[in-house]
CSV table of C-alpha atoms and ligand atoms in Angstrom, one decimal:
chain,number,residue,atom,x,y,z
S,14,MET,CA,-5.2,-1.6,-18.6
S,15,GLU,CA,-2.9,-3.7,-19.1
S,16,LEU,CA,-1.0,-5.4,-16.4
S,17,PHE,CA,2.3,-3.8,-17.6
S,18,GLU,CA,1.6,-0.7,-18.8
S,19,ALA,CA,-0.2,-0.8,-15.2
S,20,MET,CA,2.9,-1.2,-13.8
S,21,GLN,CA,4.8,1.8,-15.7
S,22,ILE,CA,2.3,4.4,-14.9
S,23,ARG,CA,1.9,3.6,-11.2
S,24,ARG,CA,3.4,6.2,-9.2
S,25,SER,CA,3.6,7.5,-5.5
S,26,ILE,CA,0.6,10.4,-5.8
S,27,ARG,CA,0.9,12.2,-2.5
S,28,HIS,CA,-1.0,15.2,-3.6
S,29,TYR,CA,-4.9,14.6,-4.4
S,30,LYS,CA,-7.9,16.4,-5.5
S,31,PRO,CA,-10.8,16.0,-2.9
S,32,THR,CA,-12.9,14.3,-5.0
S,33,HIS,CA,-14.9,11.3,-3.6
S,34,VAL,CA,-13.6,7.6,-4.8
S,35,GLU,CA,-17.1,6.1,-6.0
S,36,PRO,CA,-18.6,3.2,-4.4
S,37,GLU,CA,-18.4,0.5,-7.6
S,38,LYS,CA,-14.7,2.0,-7.5
S,39,ILE,CA,-14.2,1.3,-3.8
S,40,ARG,CA,-15.7,-2.4,-4.4
S,41,ARG,CA,-13.3,-3.2,-7.1
S,42,LEU,CA,-10.0,-1.6,-5.1
S,43,LEU,CA,-11.1,-4.7,-2.2
S,44,GLU,CA,-11.9,-7.3,-5.2
S,45,ALA,CA,-8.5,-7.2,-6.4
S,46,ALA,CA,-7.1,-7.1,-2.5
S,47,PHE,CA,-8.5,-10.2,-2.2
S,48,LEU,CA,-7.3,-11.9,-5.1
S,49,SER,CA,-4.1,-11.9,-3.5
S,50,PRO,CA,-2.2,-15.0,-3.1
S,51,SER,CA,-1.2,-16.0,0.6
S,52,GLY,CA,0.6,-17.8,2.2
S,53,ARG,CA,-0.6,-21.6,2.7
S,54,ASN,CA,-4.1,-19.5,1.7
S,55,ILE,CA,-4.6,-18.5,4.9
S,56,ARG,CA,-6.5,-15.0,3.9
S,57,PRO,CA,-5.4,-13.2,7.6
S,58,TRP,CA,-5.6,-9.5,6.3
S,59,HIS,CA,-8.6,-7.4,7.7
S,60,PHE,CA,-9.0,-4.0,5.4
S,61,ILE,CA,-10.2,-0.9,7.3
S,62,VAL,CA,-12.1,1.9,4.3
S,63,ILE,CA,-11.6,4.8,5.7
S,64,ASP,CA,-13.6,8.1,4.1
S,65,ASP,CA,-13.5,10.0,6.8
S,66,ARG,CA,-12.0,12.8,6.9
S,67,ASN,CA,-11.4,13.4,10.5
S,68,LEU,CA,-9.8,10.3,10.7
S,69,LEU,CA,-8.1,10.4,7.5
S,70,ASP,CA,-6.3,13.9,8.8
S,71,GLN,CA,-5.3,11.7,12.2
S,72,LEU,CA,-3.9,8.7,10.1
S,73,ALA,CA,-1.6,11.8,8.3
S,74,ASN,CA,0.1,12.1,12.3
S,75,ALA,CA,0.8,8.8,12.6
S,76,LYS,CA,4.4,9.2,11.2
S,77,SER,CA,6.3,12.4,9.8
S,78,GLY,CA,6.2,10.2,6.4
S,79,ALA,CA,2.3,9.8,6.1
S,80,ARG,CA,1.1,13.2,3.9
S,81,PRO,CA,-0.2,11.8,1.5
S,82,LEU,CA,-2.9,11.1,3.7
S,83,LYS,CA,-3.4,14.9,4.5
S,84,THR,CA,-5.2,15.1,1.1
S,85,ALA,CA,-6.0,11.5,0.2
S,86,PRO,CA,-10.3,11.2,0.3
S,87,LEU,CA,-9.7,7.9,0.4
S,88,ALA,CA,-7.4,4.9,2.5
S,89,ILE,CA,-6.9,1.1,2.8
S,90,VAL,CA,-5.5,0.2,5.9
S,91,ILE,CA,-3.9,-3.2,5.8
S,92,ALA,CA,-4.3,-5.4,8.4
S,93,ALA,CA,-3.7,-8.8,9.2
S,94,ASP,CA,-4.0,-11.2,12.3
S,95,GLU,CA,-0.5,-11.9,13.1
S,96,ASP,CA,-2.4,-15.6,15.4
S,97,THR,CA,-2.9,-16.8,12.1
S,98,THR,CA,0.2,-16.8,10.6
S,99,ASP,CA,4.0,-16.2,10.4
S,100,ILE,CA,4.2,-14.3,7.2
S,101,TRP,CA,1.6,-11.9,7.8
S,102,ILE,CA,4.1,-9.0,6.5
S,103,GLU,CA,4.7,-10.8,3.1
S,104,ASP,CA,0.6,-11.0,2.5
S,105,SER,CA,0.3,-7.8,3.4
S,106,ALA,CA,2.4,-6.7,0.7
S,107,ILE,CA,1.2,-8.3,-1.8
S,108,ALA,CA,-2.9,-7.4,-0.9
S,109,ALA,CA,-1.4,-3.9,-1.0
S,110,GLU,CA,0.6,-3.9,-3.9
S,111,HIS,CA,-2.7,-5.2,-5.5
S,112,ILE,CA,-4.6,-2.3,-4.0
S,113,HIS,CA,-1.1,-0.7,-5.7
S,114,LEU,CA,-2.1,-1.6,-9.1
S,115,ALA,CA,-6.1,-1.3,-9.5
S,116,ALA,CA,-6.0,2.0,-8.3
S,117,THR,CA,-3.9,3.4,-11.1
S,118,ASP,CA,-6.2,0.9,-13.1
S,119,LEU,CA,-9.4,2.4,-12.3
S,120,GLY,CA,-7.6,6.3,-13.0
S,121,LEU,CA,-6.4,6.5,-9.1
S,122,GLY,CA,-3.4,7.7,-7.2
S,123,SER,CA,-2.4,5.8,-4.9
S,124,CYS,CA,0.9,5.9,-2.3
S,125,TRP,CA,1.8,3.2,0.5
S,126,VAL,CA,2.4,4.8,3.7
S,127,GLN,CA,5.2,2.5,5.3
S,128,ILE,CA,3.5,1.8,9.4
S,129,ARG,CA,5.0,-0.8,10.9
S,130,VAL,CA,8.3,-0.4,12.6
S,131,ARG,CA,8.0,3.2,11.7
S,132,HIS,CA,6.9,5.9,15.1
S,133,THR,CA,4.5,9.0,15.5
S,134,ILE,CA,6.4,12.1,15.4
S,135,ALA,CA,6.8,13.0,19.0
S,136,GLU,CA,8.1,8.9,19.1
S,137,GLU,CA,6.5,8.7,22.6
S,138,MET,CA,4.5,5.5,20.8
S,139,SER,CA,5.0,3.3,17.8
S,140,ALA,CA,2.8,4.3,14.5
S,141,GLU,CA,1.1,0.6,14.7
S,142,LYS,CA,-0.3,0.8,18.1
S,143,TYR,CA,-1.2,4.8,17.3
S,144,VAL,CA,-3.3,3.1,14.3
S,145,GLN,CA,-4.3,0.4,16.3
S,146,GLN,CA,-5.8,2.7,19.5
S,147,LEU,CA,-7.2,4.6,16.7
S,148,LEU,CA,-9.4,2.3,14.4
S,149,GLY,CA,-9.8,-0.6,17.1
S,150,LEU,CA,-8.2,-3.0,15.9
S,151,PRO,CA,-6.9,-6.2,19.2
S,152,PRO,CA,-3.0,-5.8,19.2
S,153,SER,CA,-2.9,-9.3,17.2
S,154,PHE,CA,-4.2,-7.3,13.8
S,155,ARG,CA,-1.1,-6.3,13.1
S,156,ILE,CA,-0.7,-3.7,10.7
S,157,THR,CA,1.6,-3.1,8.1
S,158,CYS,CA,0.7,-0.2,6.0
S,159,ILE,CA,-1.6,2.6,4.7
S,160,ILE,CA,-2.4,2.9,1.1
S,161,ALA,CA,-3.4,6.6,-0.2
S,162,ILE,CA,-5.9,6.2,-2.3
S,163,GLY,CA,-7.7,9.3,-4.7
S,164,TYR,CA,-8.1,11.0,-7.6
S,165,PRO,CA,-4.1,12.8,-8.3
S,166,ALA,CA,-3.8,16.5,-7.7
S,167,GLU,CA,0.0,15.9,-8.9
S,168,THR,CA,1.2,14.7,-12.8
S,169,LYS,CA,4.4,12.3,-12.3
S,170,HIS,CA,5.8,11.1,-15.9
S,171,PRO,CA,5.7,6.7,-16.2
S,172,HIS,CA,8.6,4.6,-15.4
S,173,GLU,CA,10.1,2.8,-18.4
S,174,PRO,CA,11.0,-0.8,-17.8
S,175,GLU,CA,14.9,-1.0,-17.2
S,176,ILE,CA,16.6,-3.8,-16.1
S,177,GLU,CA,19.2,-3.0,-13.7
S,178,TRP,CA,21.8,-6.0,-15.1
S,179,ASN,CA,24.1,-5.6,-11.8
S,180,LYS,CA,21.3,-6.8,-9.3
S,181,VAL,CA,20.6,-10.0,-11.8
S,182,SER,CA,22.5,-13.2,-11.4
S,183,TYR,CA,22.2,-16.4,-13.5
S,184,ASN,CA,22.8,-19.6,-11.8
S,185,SER,CA,25.2,-18.3,-9.3
S,186,TYR,CA,25.8,-15.1,-7.7
S,187,GLY,CA,27.9,-12.8,-9.8
S,188,LYS,CA,27.4,-14.3,-13.2
S,189,ALA,CA,26.0,-12.6,-15.6
S,190,LEU,CA,23.1,-13.1,-17.5
S,191,VAL,CA,23.1,-12.8,-21.1
S,192,ILE,CA,19.9,-12.6,-22.8
X,25,FMN,C1,7.9,-0.5,1.5
X,25,FMN,C2,7.3,1.1,1.0
X,25,FMN,C3,7.1,1.8,2.0
X,25,FMN,C4,7.3,3.0,1.9
X,25,FMN,N1,7.0,4.0,2.7
X,25,FMN,C5,6.2,5.2,2.2
X,25,FMN,C6,6.3,6.1,3.2
X,25,FMN,O1,5.6,5.6,4.8
X,25,FMN,N2,5.4,7.3,2.6
X,25,FMN,C7,5.7,7.9,1.5
X,25,FMN,O2,4.8,8.5,1.0
X,25,FMN,N3,6.3,7.3,0.4
X,25,FMN,C8,6.6,5.5,1.0
X,25,FMN,N4,6.7,5.2,-0.2
X,25,FMN,C9,6.9,5.0,-1.6
X,25,FMN,C10,8.4,5.0,-2.3
X,25,FMN,O3,9.0,6.7,-1.7
X,25,FMN,C11,7.9,5.1,-3.9
X,25,FMN,O4,7.5,4.1,-3.8
X,25,FMN,C12,9.4,5.8,-4.4
X,25,FMN,O5,9.9,6.3,-3.9
X,25,FMN,C13,9.3,4.7,-5.8
X,25,FMN,O6,8.8,6.1,-6.3
X,25,FMN,P1,7.0,5.6,-6.5
X,25,FMN,O7,6.2,4.4,-6.1
X,25,FMN,O8,6.3,6.9,-7.8
X,25,FMN,O9,7.9,4.4,-8.2
X,25,FMN,C14,6.7,3.8,0.4
X,25,FMN,C15,7.0,2.9,-0.5
X,25,FMN,C16,7.4,1.1,0.0
X,25,FMN,C17,7.6,-0.1,-1.7
């Protein structure tokens, strides 16, 4: 699939079929993740691949907007060691998007589930701490998000490319770019 086609087709899928994702596709998703650039090439990531239904159900309780994990047969938790770099958020976000686009290319649906700066439904702890404890991650392994992955049980229209010209300037803020 061509890159622009994948960017248009990629949508947030929140309902999945129970069909398992093939090991070869999981491998490709991880290859995509590790193809990500990172600041100073520190590569601070740790990816936790989860297909255990019980764990996925517990992750779905990490916060209110974690609904996609209720049906997803697979999730990849995006963690990064903050002791190695101060820009682990950026590094993690890029890897997450690589996985998102690779999933589309592989015919899979996916959805970003935000974990950083979110709280559990009861608000008794951060969603990040909840996930760290559940998965046994050391405290320095910070979690930006979880990518829910699986075969879609819903259909969404591709996006059409559209430039929001009011959000684009030319040479200085507010000056229109005409091309
Ligand atoms: C940083 C970020 C955080 C997001 N957090 C969540 C989330 O916690 N739960 C969820 O269901 N979707 C989440 N999404 C998905 C967005 O809601 C979605 O990308 C947006 O509505 C556009 O829809 P589309 O992805 O289908 O194009 C998140 C997306 C991004 C980029």
